[in-house]
Short mmCIF file of C-alpha atoms and ligand atoms in Angstrom, two decimals:
data_model
loop_
_atom_site.label_atom_id
_atom_site.label_comp_id
_atom_site.label_asym_id
_atom_site.label_seq_id
_atom_site.Cartn_x
_atom_site.Cartn_y
_atom_site.Cartn_z
CA MET A 264 130.21 80.22 -22.17
CA ALA A 265 132.38 77.18 -21.35
CA PRO A 266 133.56 75.35 -24.48
CA ILE A 267 131.74 72.15 -25.40
CA PRO A 268 134.42 69.44 -25.04
CA LEU A 269 133.23 67.53 -28.14
CA MET A 270 133.48 70.71 -30.18
CA THR A 271 137.08 71.53 -29.29
CA PRO A 272 139.84 71.06 -31.88
CA TYR A 273 142.24 68.14 -31.76
CA GLN A 274 145.49 67.43 -33.55
CA MET A 275 145.51 63.81 -34.69
CA GLY A 276 148.98 63.28 -36.11
CA LYS A 277 149.15 65.54 -39.12
CA PHE A 278 145.37 66.00 -39.27
CA ASN A 279 143.85 69.15 -37.80
CA LEU A 280 140.45 68.10 -36.51
CA SER A 281 138.10 70.95 -35.72
CA HIS A 282 135.98 68.82 -33.35
CA ARG A 283 135.89 65.37 -31.72
CA VAL A 284 132.70 63.88 -33.22
CA VAL A 285 133.68 61.03 -35.54
CA LEU A 286 131.45 59.23 -38.06
CA ALA A 287 131.69 55.56 -37.02
CA PRO A 288 131.99 52.98 -39.80
CA LEU A 289 128.47 51.98 -40.85
CA THR A 290 127.72 49.17 -43.29
CA ARG A 291 124.77 50.27 -45.41
CA MET A 292 124.60 47.49 -48.03
CA ARG A 293 123.93 49.82 -50.93
CA SER A 294 127.11 49.10 -52.93
CA TYR A 295 125.57 46.95 -55.63
CA GLY A 296 127.85 44.16 -56.79
CA ASN A 297 130.46 45.25 -54.18
CA VAL A 298 131.06 48.49 -56.10
CA PRO A 299 130.56 51.83 -54.30
CA GLN A 300 127.71 53.74 -55.95
CA PRO A 301 127.18 57.41 -56.85
CA HIS A 302 124.50 57.75 -54.13
CA ALA A 303 127.30 57.34 -51.56
CA ILE A 304 128.65 60.73 -52.72
CA LEU A 305 125.64 62.47 -51.24
CA TYR A 306 125.50 60.22 -48.17
CA TYR A 307 129.09 60.86 -47.10
CA SER A 308 129.17 64.52 -48.11
CA GLN A 309 126.03 65.10 -46.02
CA ARG A 310 127.94 63.79 -43.00
CA THR A 311 131.05 65.84 -43.67
CA SER A 312 132.00 68.92 -41.69
CA LYS A 313 135.12 70.99 -42.13
CA GLY A 314 137.83 69.32 -40.07
CA GLY A 315 135.60 66.36 -39.14
CA LEU A 316 136.83 62.74 -39.24
CA LEU A 317 134.75 60.20 -41.14
CA ILE A 318 135.36 56.46 -41.25
CA ALA A 319 133.86 54.74 -44.27
CA GLU A 320 131.81 51.58 -43.96
CA ALA A 321 133.58 48.22 -43.80
CA THR A 322 135.16 47.59 -47.21
CA GLY A 323 136.32 44.18 -48.42
CA VAL A 324 140.01 43.56 -49.01
CA SER A 325 139.58 40.65 -51.42
CA ASP A 326 137.05 38.46 -53.18
CA THR A 327 136.87 36.17 -50.14
CA ALA A 328 136.20 39.04 -47.72
CA GLN A 329 132.44 39.43 -48.09
CA GLY A 330 129.64 38.06 -45.95
CA TYR A 331 126.75 40.45 -46.63
CA PRO A 332 125.06 41.56 -49.84
CA ASP A 333 126.17 44.74 -51.56
CA THR A 334 128.99 45.76 -49.25
CA PRO A 335 131.77 47.68 -51.00
CA GLY A 336 135.21 46.37 -51.81
CA ILE A 337 138.56 47.92 -52.63
CA TRP A 338 140.42 45.11 -54.36
CA THR A 339 139.57 45.87 -58.01
CA LYS A 340 140.40 48.83 -60.21
CA GLU A 341 136.69 49.43 -60.75
CA GLN A 342 136.08 49.70 -57.00
CA VAL A 343 139.03 52.05 -56.52
CA GLU A 344 137.73 54.28 -59.32
CA ALA A 345 134.22 54.21 -57.85
CA TRP A 346 135.51 55.40 -54.46
CA LYS A 347 137.29 58.40 -55.96
CA PRO A 348 134.32 60.77 -56.45
CA ILE A 349 133.02 59.85 -52.98
CA VAL A 350 136.35 60.68 -51.36
CA ASP A 351 136.62 63.86 -53.45
CA ALA A 352 133.21 65.04 -52.21
CA VAL A 353 134.28 64.59 -48.59
CA HIS A 354 137.52 66.44 -49.22
CA GLU A 355 135.75 69.27 -51.00
CA LYS A 356 133.88 69.98 -47.77
CA GLY A 357 137.07 69.78 -45.71
CA GLY A 358 136.54 66.33 -44.17
CA ILE A 359 139.19 63.76 -43.29
CA PHE A 360 138.23 60.35 -44.61
CA PHE A 361 139.54 56.93 -43.56
CA CYS A 362 138.52 53.67 -45.21
CA GLN A 363 137.69 50.74 -42.93
CA ILE A 364 139.24 47.65 -44.49
CA TRP A 365 137.86 44.26 -43.46
CA HIS A 366 137.64 40.57 -44.02
CA VAL A 367 134.64 38.77 -42.54
CA GLY A 368 136.38 35.39 -42.25
CA ARG A 369 133.84 32.74 -41.23
CA VAL A 370 130.92 35.22 -41.04
CA SER A 371 130.06 34.28 -44.61
CA ASN A 372 128.67 31.47 -46.68
CA TYR A 373 129.31 29.70 -49.96
CA GLY A 374 127.04 32.18 -51.76
CA PHE A 375 129.42 35.09 -51.09
CA GLN A 376 132.59 33.20 -51.96
CA PRO A 377 134.32 32.84 -55.33
CA ASP A 378 133.32 29.55 -56.99
CA GLY A 379 131.18 28.71 -53.98
CA GLN A 380 134.23 27.86 -51.87
CA ALA A 381 134.18 27.63 -48.09
CA PRO A 382 134.82 30.91 -46.24
CA ILE A 383 138.25 31.13 -44.62
CA SER A 384 139.03 31.50 -40.94
CA CYS A 385 141.48 30.57 -38.19
CA THR A 386 139.23 27.62 -37.46
CA ASP A 387 136.88 25.15 -39.09
CA LYS A 388 134.17 25.73 -36.45
CA PRO A 389 131.11 27.34 -38.03
CA VAL A 390 129.06 30.20 -36.57
CA MET A 391 125.51 29.25 -35.66
CA PRO A 392 122.74 30.97 -37.65
CA GLN A 393 122.19 34.54 -36.40
CA LYS A 394 119.08 36.68 -36.32
CA GLN A 395 119.40 39.79 -38.49
CA SER A 396 118.91 43.31 -37.14
CA ASN A 397 115.34 43.41 -38.45
CA ASP A 398 114.67 40.46 -36.09
CA GLU A 399 113.03 38.54 -38.93
CA GLU A 400 115.60 37.09 -41.27
CA VAL A 401 118.22 34.66 -40.11
CA ALA A 402 121.72 34.68 -41.62
CA GLU A 403 123.22 31.24 -42.29
CA PHE A 404 126.95 30.59 -42.31
CA SER A 405 128.88 27.84 -44.02
CA THR A 406 131.49 25.71 -42.32
CA PRO A 407 134.75 27.60 -42.79
CA ARG A 408 138.06 26.27 -44.01
CA ARG A 409 140.96 26.66 -41.62
CA LEU A 410 143.79 28.65 -43.22
CA SER A 411 147.10 26.82 -43.29
CA THR A 412 150.06 28.51 -41.61
CA GLU A 413 151.54 29.29 -45.03
CA GLU A 414 148.32 30.92 -46.27
CA VAL A 415 148.07 33.48 -43.46
CA PRO A 416 150.70 35.84 -44.98
CA LEU A 417 148.68 35.86 -48.22
CA VAL A 418 145.74 37.36 -46.33
CA VAL A 419 148.09 39.83 -44.64
CA ASN A 420 149.11 40.85 -48.14
CA ASP A 421 145.48 41.36 -49.16
CA PHE A 422 145.22 43.98 -46.40
CA ARG A 423 148.45 45.59 -47.59
CA VAL A 424 147.16 45.87 -51.15
CA ALA A 425 143.75 47.11 -49.99
CA ALA A 426 145.45 49.85 -47.96
CA ARG A 427 147.51 50.86 -50.99
CA ASN A 428 144.32 50.94 -53.06
CA ALA A 429 142.58 53.09 -50.45
CA ILE A 430 145.35 55.66 -50.71
CA GLU A 431 145.14 55.43 -54.49
CA ALA A 432 141.39 56.18 -54.19
CA GLY A 433 142.28 59.32 -52.24
CA PHE A 434 141.48 58.26 -48.68
CA ASP A 435 143.56 59.95 -45.98
CA GLY A 436 144.21 56.64 -44.28
CA VAL A 437 142.72 53.29 -43.34
CA GLU A 438 141.14 51.75 -40.30
CA ILE A 439 141.87 48.04 -40.01
CA HIS A 440 138.70 46.27 -38.88
CA GLY A 441 139.81 44.14 -35.95
CA ALA A 442 136.44 44.09 -34.17
CA HIS A 443 133.02 42.44 -34.01
CA GLY A 444 133.79 38.81 -34.71
CA TYR A 445 135.31 39.21 -38.17
CA LEU A 446 138.56 37.64 -39.37
CA LEU A 447 141.11 39.50 -37.21
CA ASP A 448 138.89 39.17 -34.15
CA GLN A 449 138.43 35.44 -34.88
CA PHE A 450 142.19 34.99 -34.58
CA MET A 451 142.41 37.07 -31.39
CA LYS A 452 139.59 35.48 -29.39
CA ASP A 453 140.17 32.25 -27.55
CA SER A 454 136.58 31.05 -28.01
CA VAL A 455 137.20 30.83 -31.76
CA ASN A 456 140.91 30.34 -32.33
CA ASP A 457 141.70 26.65 -31.83
CA ARG A 458 144.95 26.57 -33.79
CA THR A 459 148.10 24.86 -32.65
CA ASP A 460 150.56 26.68 -34.93
CA LYS A 461 152.26 30.05 -34.34
CA TYR A 462 148.91 31.79 -34.90
CA GLY A 463 147.08 30.02 -32.06
CA GLY A 464 147.33 29.10 -28.41
CA SER A 465 148.99 31.85 -26.34
CA LEU A 466 147.76 35.44 -26.35
CA GLU A 467 150.89 36.45 -28.27
CA ASN A 468 150.21 33.82 -30.91
CA ARG A 469 146.53 34.73 -31.28
CA CYS A 470 147.46 38.39 -31.79
CA ARG A 471 150.22 37.57 -34.28
CA PHE A 472 148.08 37.74 -37.43
CA PRO A 473 146.34 41.04 -36.53
CA LEU A 474 149.70 42.58 -35.65
CA GLU A 475 151.21 41.31 -38.91
CA VAL A 476 148.36 43.05 -40.72
CA VAL A 477 149.07 46.28 -38.82
CA GLU A 478 152.77 46.06 -39.60
CA ALA A 479 152.21 45.35 -43.30
CA VAL A 480 149.67 48.15 -43.69
CA ALA A 481 151.85 50.63 -41.78
CA ASP A 482 154.87 49.65 -43.93
CA GLU A 483 152.84 50.14 -47.06
CA ILE A 484 151.15 53.50 -46.46
CA GLY A 485 152.89 54.92 -43.37
CA ALA A 486 151.93 54.41 -39.73
CA ASP A 487 150.67 58.00 -39.59
CA LYS A 488 147.77 56.94 -41.82
CA VAL A 489 146.76 53.78 -39.96
CA GLY A 490 144.14 53.14 -37.30
CA ILE A 491 142.63 49.93 -35.98
CA ARG A 492 139.27 49.08 -34.48
CA LEU A 493 139.11 46.53 -31.67
CA SER A 494 136.31 45.12 -29.52
CA PRO A 495 138.03 42.93 -26.92
CA TYR A 496 134.90 42.71 -24.75
CA ALA A 497 132.36 41.98 -27.47
CA ASN A 498 131.06 38.53 -28.20
CA TYR A 499 129.51 39.17 -31.63
CA MET A 500 129.31 36.21 -33.95
CA GLU A 501 130.35 33.89 -31.13
CA SER A 502 133.71 35.59 -30.96
CA GLY A 503 134.36 36.16 -27.26
CA ASP A 504 137.45 35.96 -25.11
CA SER A 505 137.93 34.57 -21.61
CA ASN A 506 140.19 37.51 -20.64
CA PRO A 507 139.21 40.58 -22.64
CA GLU A 508 141.15 43.02 -20.49
CA ALA A 509 144.41 41.15 -21.03
CA LEU A 510 143.66 40.96 -24.76
CA GLY A 511 142.84 44.67 -25.05
CA LEU A 512 145.92 45.64 -23.05
CA TYR A 513 148.22 43.38 -25.00
CA MET A 514 146.98 44.79 -28.29
CA ALA A 515 147.08 48.42 -27.10
CA SER A 516 150.67 48.12 -25.95
CA SER A 517 151.82 46.03 -28.94
CA LEU A 518 150.40 48.62 -31.34
CA ASN A 519 152.81 51.17 -29.88
CA LYS A 520 155.67 49.31 -31.58
CA PHE A 521 154.32 50.36 -34.95
CA GLY A 522 153.50 53.94 -33.97
CA ILE A 523 150.12 53.86 -35.66
CA LEU A 524 147.86 56.91 -35.62
CA TYR A 525 144.89 55.69 -33.65
CA CYS A 526 143.21 52.91 -31.78
CA HIS A 527 139.42 52.83 -31.92
CA MET A 528 137.85 50.72 -29.19
CA VAL A 529 134.31 49.55 -28.70
CA GLU A 530 132.92 50.01 -25.19
CA PRO A 531 132.54 46.84 -23.10
CA ARG A 532 128.85 47.68 -22.64
CA MET A 533 128.19 46.85 -26.32
CA ILE A 534 127.79 43.21 -25.47
CA LYS A 535 125.03 42.49 -27.90
CA VAL A 536 124.76 44.03 -31.35
CA GLY A 537 122.95 47.36 -31.06
CA GLU A 538 122.29 47.04 -27.35
CA ARG A 539 123.90 48.78 -24.45
CA LEU A 540 124.14 46.97 -21.12
CA GLU A 541 125.71 48.35 -17.98
CA VAL A 542 128.97 46.58 -17.10
CA PRO A 543 131.69 47.21 -14.51
CA TYR A 544 134.48 47.36 -17.13
CA SER A 545 136.26 50.36 -18.62
CA LEU A 546 138.60 51.06 -21.51
CA LEU A 547 140.76 53.27 -19.30
CA PRO A 548 143.63 50.76 -18.95
CA MET A 549 143.84 50.45 -22.76
CA ARG A 550 143.56 54.20 -23.18
CA LYS A 551 146.50 54.61 -20.80
CA ALA A 552 148.56 51.89 -22.51
CA PHE A 553 148.13 53.20 -26.06
CA LYS A 554 150.34 56.14 -27.04
CA GLY A 555 148.43 57.41 -30.10
CA THR A 556 144.96 58.88 -30.49
CA PHE A 557 142.30 56.93 -28.63
CA ILE A 558 138.79 56.81 -30.09
CA VAL A 559 135.89 55.30 -28.17
CA VAL A 560 132.53 54.19 -29.51
CA GLY A 561 129.37 52.50 -28.34
CA GLY A 562 126.20 53.92 -26.90
CA TYR A 563 127.42 57.50 -26.55
CA ASP A 564 125.12 60.50 -26.46
CA ARG A 565 126.15 64.16 -26.34
CA GLU A 566 126.49 64.39 -22.60
CA GLU A 567 128.53 61.23 -22.19
CA GLY A 568 130.73 62.13 -25.14
CA ASN A 569 131.47 65.50 -23.59
CA LYS A 570 132.31 63.81 -20.31
CA ALA A 571 134.65 61.30 -22.00
CA ILE A 572 136.58 64.15 -23.62
CA ALA A 573 136.55 66.40 -20.53
CA ASP A 574 137.82 63.54 -18.33
CA GLY A 575 140.59 62.62 -20.77
CA TYR A 576 139.04 59.15 -21.11
CA ALA A 577 139.23 59.50 -24.91
CA ASP A 578 140.54 61.89 -27.53
CA LEU A 579 137.65 61.38 -29.94
CA VAL A 580 134.19 59.82 -29.74
CA ALA A 581 132.66 57.97 -32.68
CA TYR A 582 128.92 57.93 -33.21
CA GLY A 583 127.16 55.27 -35.24
CA ARG A 584 123.39 55.32 -35.09
CA TRP A 585 123.01 59.01 -34.19
CA PHE A 586 125.24 60.02 -37.09
CA LEU A 587 123.34 57.70 -39.40
CA SER A 588 120.09 59.54 -38.66
CA ASN A 589 121.59 63.03 -38.16
CA PRO A 590 123.80 64.04 -41.06
CA ASP A 591 124.66 67.28 -39.25
CA LEU A 592 125.36 65.63 -35.89
CA PRO A 593 128.37 67.83 -34.93
CA ARG A 594 126.31 70.96 -35.53
CA ARG A 595 123.40 69.58 -33.52
CA PHE A 596 125.77 68.83 -30.66
CA GLU A 597 127.16 72.34 -30.89
CA LEU A 598 123.68 73.84 -30.65
CA ASN A 599 122.37 71.17 -28.29
CA ALA A 600 119.59 70.70 -30.84
CA PRO A 601 117.18 67.75 -30.79
CA LEU A 602 118.15 64.66 -32.77
CA ASN A 603 116.27 62.75 -35.47
CA SER A 604 115.51 59.24 -34.28
CA TYR A 605 116.80 56.32 -36.33
CA ASP A 606 114.87 53.48 -37.84
CA ARG A 607 116.75 50.19 -37.58
CA LEU A 608 114.40 48.49 -40.04
CA ILE A 609 115.90 50.57 -42.85
CA PHE A 610 119.57 50.47 -41.81
CA TYR A 611 120.40 47.82 -44.38
CA ILE A 612 117.76 48.09 -47.11
CA SER A 613 119.23 48.59 -50.56
CA ASP A 614 117.28 51.75 -51.43
CA PRO A 615 119.64 54.50 -52.65
CA VAL A 616 117.68 57.21 -50.81
CA VAL A 617 115.30 55.89 -48.16
CA GLY A 618 116.93 55.53 -44.76
CA TYR A 619 120.16 56.69 -46.36
CA THR A 620 120.19 60.27 -47.61
CA ASP A 621 116.69 61.33 -46.55
CA TYR A 622 117.31 62.04 -42.85
CA PRO A 623 116.68 65.78 -42.47
CA PHE A 624 119.17 68.47 -41.53
CA LEU A 625 118.36 71.18 -39.02
CA GLU A 626 116.51 73.81 -41.03
CA SER A 627 119.21 76.39 -40.58
CA SER A 628 121.98 74.14 -41.85
CA ALA A 629 120.20 72.36 -44.72
CA ASN A 630 122.65 71.54 -47.50
C1 FMN B 942 123.82 50.06 -39.47
C2 FMN B 942 125.10 49.76 -38.77
C3 FMN B 942 126.19 49.35 -39.50
C4 FMN B 942 127.42 49.12 -38.88
N1 FMN B 942 128.51 48.80 -39.64
C5 FMN B 942 129.73 48.69 -39.07
C6 FMN B 942 130.89 48.52 -39.87
O1 FMN B 942 130.84 48.48 -41.10
N2 FMN B 942 132.08 48.41 -39.23
C7 FMN B 942 132.19 48.48 -37.87
O2 FMN B 942 133.29 48.37 -37.33
N3 FMN B 942 131.10 48.68 -37.09
C8 FMN B 942 129.89 48.82 -37.66
N4 FMN B 942 128.80 49.10 -36.88
C9 FMN B 942 128.99 49.44 -35.47
C10 FMN B 942 129.08 50.95 -35.29
O3 FMN B 942 130.24 51.48 -35.94
C11 FMN B 942 129.12 51.36 -33.81
O4 FMN B 942 130.25 50.77 -33.21
C12 FMN B 942 127.87 50.89 -33.09
O5 FMN B 942 126.70 51.30 -33.79
C13 FMN B 942 127.81 51.46 -31.67
O6 FMN B 942 127.86 52.87 -31.70
P1 FMN B 942 126.52 53.77 -31.51
O7 FMN B 942 125.94 53.39 -30.18
O8 FMN B 942 127.02 55.20 -31.56
O9 FMN B 942 125.59 53.44 -32.64
C14 FMN B 942 127.54 49.28 -37.48
C15 FMN B 942 126.42 49.65 -36.74
C16 FMN B 942 125.22 49.91 -37.36
C17 FMN B 942 124.05 50.36 -36.54
#
């Protein structure tokens, strides 16, 4: 039988991956008080396979980084300690575990900020209220405070410290969250960034802060442990760009300077959150420009993932919703077994079991 492309091994830097099916970062909002909880041990270990790569949910780098309830952080000792048994459980089953480190920037409100301050951003333009994924609630955002030029390096340093903490917690590396309308993306995109200092204006200037974060994190923990996620084409949280291809290409080639491990890009078809629309764009130019491992994500099923690998369009394919509802997704792909469907209404509920660790395994692989 011909090998299944997604199930072939891949050498990612010093990591020996036994297959190409990556757990995409998935915010689950079950880390009460921003502290990872013991129920995450089961959740992540369920999704671990020997030699599989997992990316943890977006994890705040500082006390100004949050914009959603009960998302985990990695800036306090307590949070670092709480991550340790989760990371250990993944390692025990032979998984490779990266922590996605993020700052939401203006996608926040006074209620999430220390002392009820304004959220920080590259701008003082607020995001309009957004409908939540359950289509009922509406998230409200406060008018952000524009960071001064001198303050930007302090935020860069928060990412540096968070990366150090992630390594201290036992993670194999970090993924810098540069996608989906959060702080790094706010700086990159010309519909948001209205600065006139060295962090705004030209493409080079808009990418300066994200690249400073990459450099600082790579300096701190080693470039061989650093990935970044980018979504040049997306327009989430009113963060779109007038020339996404130029932006994606500029970032892909600039990242080469730092020799980081991987670049994880969101497909242009993911225009709206959770929806896939057909578009005439491709990530191929960025894939060709970037010299490290290239991970793609967004709307993939088994067949398309296999094709992406077979065609050399990507090295690895990340799966979000299918991995959320199928803890043994790599095995199901191997067997071409049917998949559990997912229920978006329970993606973000705070229950420690329901919609979290209760999606069934294939009978033969229950564990
Ligand atoms: C419940 C949920 C939570 C998500 N949380 C994050 C996150 O923390 N960080 C991130 O970069 N993307 C996040 N995403 C986006 C996914 O990682 C992925 O890019 C998206 O679901 C598209 O891939 P898919 O079609 O395989 O689901 C989330 C998506 C979902 C459905």
